[in-house]
mmCIF file of C-alpha atoms in Angstrom:
data_model
loop_
_atom_site.group_PDB
_atom_site.id
_atom_site.type_symbol
_atom_site.label_atom_id
_atom_site.label_comp_id
_atom_site.label_asym_id
_atom_site.label_seq_id
_atom_site.Cartn_x
_atom_site.Cartn_y
_atom_site.Cartn_z
ATOM 1 C CA MET A 12 116.676 -72.183 144.664
ATOM 2 C CA LYS A 13 113.285 -72.261 142.857
ATOM 3 C CA TYR A 14 110.008 -70.822 144.479
ATOM 4 C CA ARG A 15 106.704 -71.469 142.902
ATOM 5 C CA VAL A 16 103.087 -72.229 143.962
ATOM 6 C CA ALA A 17 102.998 -75.776 145.389
ATOM 7 C CA ASP A 18 99.839 -78.074 145.117
ATOM 8 C CA ILE A 19 98.206 -81.021 146.195
ATOM 9 C CA ASN A 20 101.185 -82.939 145.199
ATOM 10 C CA ASP A 21 103.596 -82.007 147.785
ATOM 11 C CA LEU A 22 101.272 -82.649 150.567
ATOM 12 C CA GLU A 23 103.741 -84.820 152.328
ATOM 13 C CA GLY A 24 106.186 -82.598 151.152
ATOM 14 C CA LEU A 25 104.478 -79.687 152.864
ATOM 15 C CA ARG A 26 103.730 -81.781 156.459
ATOM 16 C CA GLN A 27 107.160 -82.854 156.700
ATOM 17 C CA LEU A 28 108.331 -79.889 156.818
ATOM 18 C CA GLY A 29 105.999 -78.361 159.091
ATOM 19 C CA LYS A 30 107.683 -80.961 161.585
ATOM 20 C CA ILE A 31 111.180 -80.187 160.908
ATOM 21 C CA SER A 32 110.902 -76.497 160.722
ATOM 22 C CA TYR A 33 108.733 -76.341 163.711
ATOM 23 C CA ALA A 34 110.983 -78.685 165.582
ATOM 24 C CA GLU A 35 112.805 -76.739 167.635
ATOM 25 C CA PHE A 36 109.388 -75.931 169.537
ATOM 26 C CA SER A 37 109.570 -78.650 171.437
ATOM 27 C CA ASN A 38 111.857 -77.723 173.816
ATOM 28 C CA VAL A 39 110.073 -74.513 175.046
ATOM 29 C CA LEU A 40 106.744 -76.191 174.782
ATOM 30 C CA SER A 41 104.762 -78.049 177.024
ATOM 31 C CA THR A 42 104.649 -81.461 176.118
ATOM 32 C CA GLU A 43 100.516 -81.446 175.449
ATOM 33 C CA ASN A 44 101.170 -78.119 173.331
ATOM 34 C CA TRP A 45 104.342 -78.827 171.176
ATOM 35 C CA ASN A 46 101.781 -82.291 170.215
ATOM 36 C CA THR A 47 98.917 -80.190 169.804
ATOM 37 C CA LEU A 48 101.382 -78.112 167.850
ATOM 38 C CA SER A 49 102.922 -81.454 166.177
ATOM 39 C CA ALA A 50 99.262 -82.452 165.636
ATOM 40 C CA ILE A 51 97.760 -79.589 163.562
ATOM 41 C CA LEU A 52 101.604 -78.669 161.568
ATOM 42 C CA GLU A 53 101.372 -82.849 160.126
ATOM 43 C CA SER A 54 97.555 -83.144 160.112
ATOM 44 C CA GLU A 55 97.136 -84.750 156.418
ATOM 45 C CA GLU A 56 93.474 -82.887 156.114
ATOM 46 C CA ASN A 57 94.544 -79.840 158.233
ATOM 47 C CA VAL A 58 96.905 -79.217 154.889
ATOM 48 C CA LEU A 59 94.310 -80.573 153.385
ATOM 49 C CA ASN A 60 92.451 -77.381 153.920
ATOM 50 C CA LEU A 61 94.976 -74.724 153.651
ATOM 51 C CA ILE A 62 95.761 -76.061 149.663
ATOM 52 C CA GLU A 63 92.139 -76.078 149.471
ATOM 53 C CA ILE A 64 92.089 -71.876 150.588
ATOM 54 C CA SER A 65 94.912 -71.076 150.399
ATOM 55 C CA LYS A 66 98.169 -70.419 147.976
ATOM 56 C CA ILE A 67 101.037 -71.033 149.111
ATOM 57 C CA PHE A 68 104.783 -70.583 148.326
ATOM 58 C CA ILE A 69 107.405 -72.632 148.273
ATOM 59 C CA CYS A 70 111.448 -72.650 148.018
ATOM 60 C CA GLU A 71 112.366 -75.714 146.124
ATOM 61 C CA ILE A 72 116.507 -76.846 146.422
ATOM 62 C CA ASP A 73 116.890 -79.649 145.255
ATOM 63 C CA SER A 74 114.056 -80.817 144.647
ATOM 64 C CA GLY A 75 113.410 -80.245 148.164
ATOM 65 C CA ILE A 76 110.932 -78.150 150.161
ATOM 66 C CA ALA A 77 113.728 -75.703 152.193
ATOM 67 C CA GLY A 78 110.347 -73.319 152.715
ATOM 68 C CA MET A 79 106.860 -72.447 152.574
ATOM 69 C CA ILE A 80 105.000 -70.397 153.850
ATOM 70 C CA TYR A 81 100.126 -70.162 153.084
ATOM 71 C CA PHE A 82 98.950 -66.802 151.957
ATOM 72 C CA ILE A 83 95.505 -66.747 153.380
ATOM 73 C CA PRO A 84 92.835 -64.608 151.022
ATOM 74 C CA ASN A 85 90.167 -62.029 153.601
ATOM 75 C CA GLY A 86 87.069 -63.794 153.260
ATOM 76 C CA ASN A 87 88.400 -67.013 156.101
ATOM 77 C CA PRO A 88 87.991 -65.326 159.397
ATOM 78 C CA THR A 89 89.354 -66.750 162.250
ATOM 79 C CA GLU A 90 89.408 -66.521 166.152
ATOM 80 C CA LEU A 91 92.568 -64.102 164.839
ATOM 81 C CA TYR A 92 91.210 -62.962 161.608
ATOM 82 C CA GLU A 93 88.930 -60.601 160.936
ATOM 83 C CA SER A 94 87.061 -61.382 156.979
ATOM 84 C CA ASP A 95 88.428 -58.393 155.587
ATOM 85 C CA TRP A 96 92.172 -59.764 155.900
ATOM 86 C CA CYS A 97 94.336 -61.612 154.296
ATOM 87 C CA TYR A 98 96.819 -64.091 156.164
ATOM 88 C CA ILE A 99 99.889 -65.804 155.834
ATOM 89 C CA ARG A 100 100.395 -69.048 157.985
ATOM 90 C CA PHE A 101 103.158 -71.578 159.382
ATOM 91 C CA LEU A 102 106.221 -69.926 158.074
ATOM 92 C CA GLY A 103 108.576 -72.378 158.251
ATOM 93 C CA VAL A 104 112.364 -73.029 156.510
ATOM 94 C CA ASP A 105 113.928 -75.788 156.904
ATOM 95 C CA PRO A 106 117.216 -75.548 159.832
ATOM 96 C CA LYS A 107 119.317 -76.928 157.187
ATOM 97 C CA TYR A 108 119.194 -73.607 154.457
ATOM 98 C CA ARG A 109 118.260 -70.826 157.462
ATOM 99 C CA GLY A 110 120.322 -67.336 156.504
ATOM 100 C CA LEU A 111 119.477 -67.872 153.270
ATOM 101 C CA GLY A 112 117.082 -65.146 152.936
ATOM 102 C CA ILE A 113 114.719 -67.956 152.370
ATOM 103 C CA GLY A 114 111.817 -66.623 154.701
ATOM 104 C CA LYS A 115 111.776 -63.191 153.404
ATOM 105 C CA GLU A 116 111.250 -63.974 150.365
ATOM 106 C CA LEU A 117 108.343 -66.245 151.256
ATOM 107 C CA VAL A 118 106.686 -62.949 152.502
ATOM 108 C CA ASP A 119 107.412 -60.796 150.494
ATOM 109 C CA LEU A 120 106.087 -63.262 147.839
ATOM 110 C CA CYS A 121 103.261 -63.125 150.018
ATOM 111 C CA ILE A 122 103.554 -59.346 150.457
ATOM 112 C CA ARG A 123 103.568 -58.887 146.954
ATOM 113 C CA TYR A 124 100.317 -61.105 145.359
ATOM 114 C CA ALA A 125 98.020 -59.833 148.326
ATOM 115 C CA LYS A 126 99.152 -55.791 146.967
ATOM 116 C CA LYS A 127 98.464 -57.884 143.057
ATOM 117 C CA SER A 128 95.018 -58.380 144.447
ATOM 118 C CA GLU A 129 94.204 -55.731 146.147
ATOM 119 C CA GLU A 130 93.877 -56.250 149.462
ATOM 120 C CA LYS A 131 94.093 -54.075 151.992
ATOM 121 C CA ILE A 132 94.921 -55.801 155.300
ATOM 122 C CA ILE A 133 97.837 -58.599 155.365
ATOM 123 C CA ALA A 134 98.014 -60.226 158.690
ATOM 124 C CA LEU A 135 99.728 -62.544 160.901
ATOM 125 C CA HIS A 136 100.886 -64.476 164.524
ATOM 126 C CA THR A 137 103.741 -65.168 165.744
ATOM 127 C CA SER A 138 104.853 -65.938 169.601
ATOM 128 C CA GLU A 139 108.037 -64.903 172.015
ATOM 129 C CA PHE A 140 109.673 -68.438 171.202
ATOM 130 C CA MET A 141 109.397 -67.243 167.519
ATOM 131 C CA ASN A 142 112.122 -64.685 167.718
ATOM 132 C CA ALA A 143 113.469 -64.079 164.141
ATOM 133 C CA ALA A 144 110.091 -64.703 162.594
ATOM 134 C CA ARG A 145 109.269 -61.612 164.358
ATOM 135 C CA ILE A 146 112.010 -59.634 165.098
ATOM 136 C CA MET A 147 111.673 -59.997 160.749
ATOM 137 C CA TYR A 148 108.005 -59.203 160.690
ATOM 138 C CA GLU A 149 108.808 -56.354 163.313
ATOM 139 C CA LYS A 150 111.610 -54.733 159.999
ATOM 140 C CA LYS A 151 108.897 -55.468 156.616
ATOM 141 C CA GLY A 152 106.751 -53.858 158.365
ATOM 142 C CA PHE A 153 104.065 -55.343 160.517
ATOM 143 C CA LYS A 154 102.755 -53.877 163.208
ATOM 144 C CA ARG A 155 101.666 -55.233 166.581
ATOM 145 C CA VAL A 156 97.663 -55.259 167.535
ATOM 146 C CA LYS A 157 97.064 -57.637 170.306
ATOM 147 C CA GLU A 158 98.175 -59.853 172.653
ATOM 148 C CA ILE A 159 96.904 -63.219 172.936
ATOM 149 C CA GLU A 160 97.563 -66.786 175.183
ATOM 150 C CA ARG A 161 98.418 -70.078 172.981
ATOM 151 C CA LEU A 162 99.483 -73.007 173.569
ATOM 152 C CA GLY A 163 100.507 -71.809 177.236
ATOM 153 C CA LYS A 164 102.691 -68.910 175.698
ATOM 154 C CA ARG A 165 102.455 -65.380 175.316
ATOM 155 C CA TYR A 166 101.989 -64.441 171.027
ATOM 156 C CA TRP A 167 100.820 -61.032 168.895
ATOM 157 C CA VAL A 168 98.859 -60.423 166.338
ATOM 158 C CA TYR A 169 100.627 -58.652 163.408
ATOM 159 C CA THR A 170 98.981 -56.098 160.436
ATOM 160 C CA MET A 171 100.091 -54.506 157.839
ATOM 161 C CA LYS A 172 97.728 -52.218 155.599
ATOM 162 C CA LEU A 173 98.863 -52.985 151.892
ATOM 163 C CA GLY A 174 99.026 -49.356 149.852
ATOM 164 C CA PHE A 175 97.592 -50.627 145.729
ATOM 165 C CA PHE A 176 97.520 -48.161 143.180
ATOM 166 C CA THR A 177 93.948 -47.620 141.052
ATOM 167 C CA LYS A 178 93.530 -45.667 138.344
ATOM 168 C CA LEU A 179 91.811 -42.127 138.308
ATOM 169 C CA SER A 180 89.406 -41.948 134.896
#
């Protein structure tokens, strides 16, 4: 396993992993809502936009992308995220590589990068049907701050306050 930062050359691999890693949710969402999520994950425009504004950490196995996560720095607010928050999106791990700690390591890479970048709060959202991810985030110290409804399901916004040390003069 090799972890690295993705770039534009990884566009197609990121799109494919989005489709593969989220496919299991097609049976818990309505057809309409699954089609909406799938279109977001596979959209070249969406992935290009994320490549432009974020740092994308990936895990490669045998030169294929086995895991991904998008880290978006503060200054990119959405309806879910405050402008002074950084946040993570679209953690995905290929089902054939689950259980190897790839998701945990990708989240840790984002947390370390956020601290190094002196971010103050890191956020994310997850859903009632994403049990493994939700449990992992809570174990890492993310706290639920808001409940929302998306794609016909309950979602929650989580945040974690990041401490970093500054030199005293």
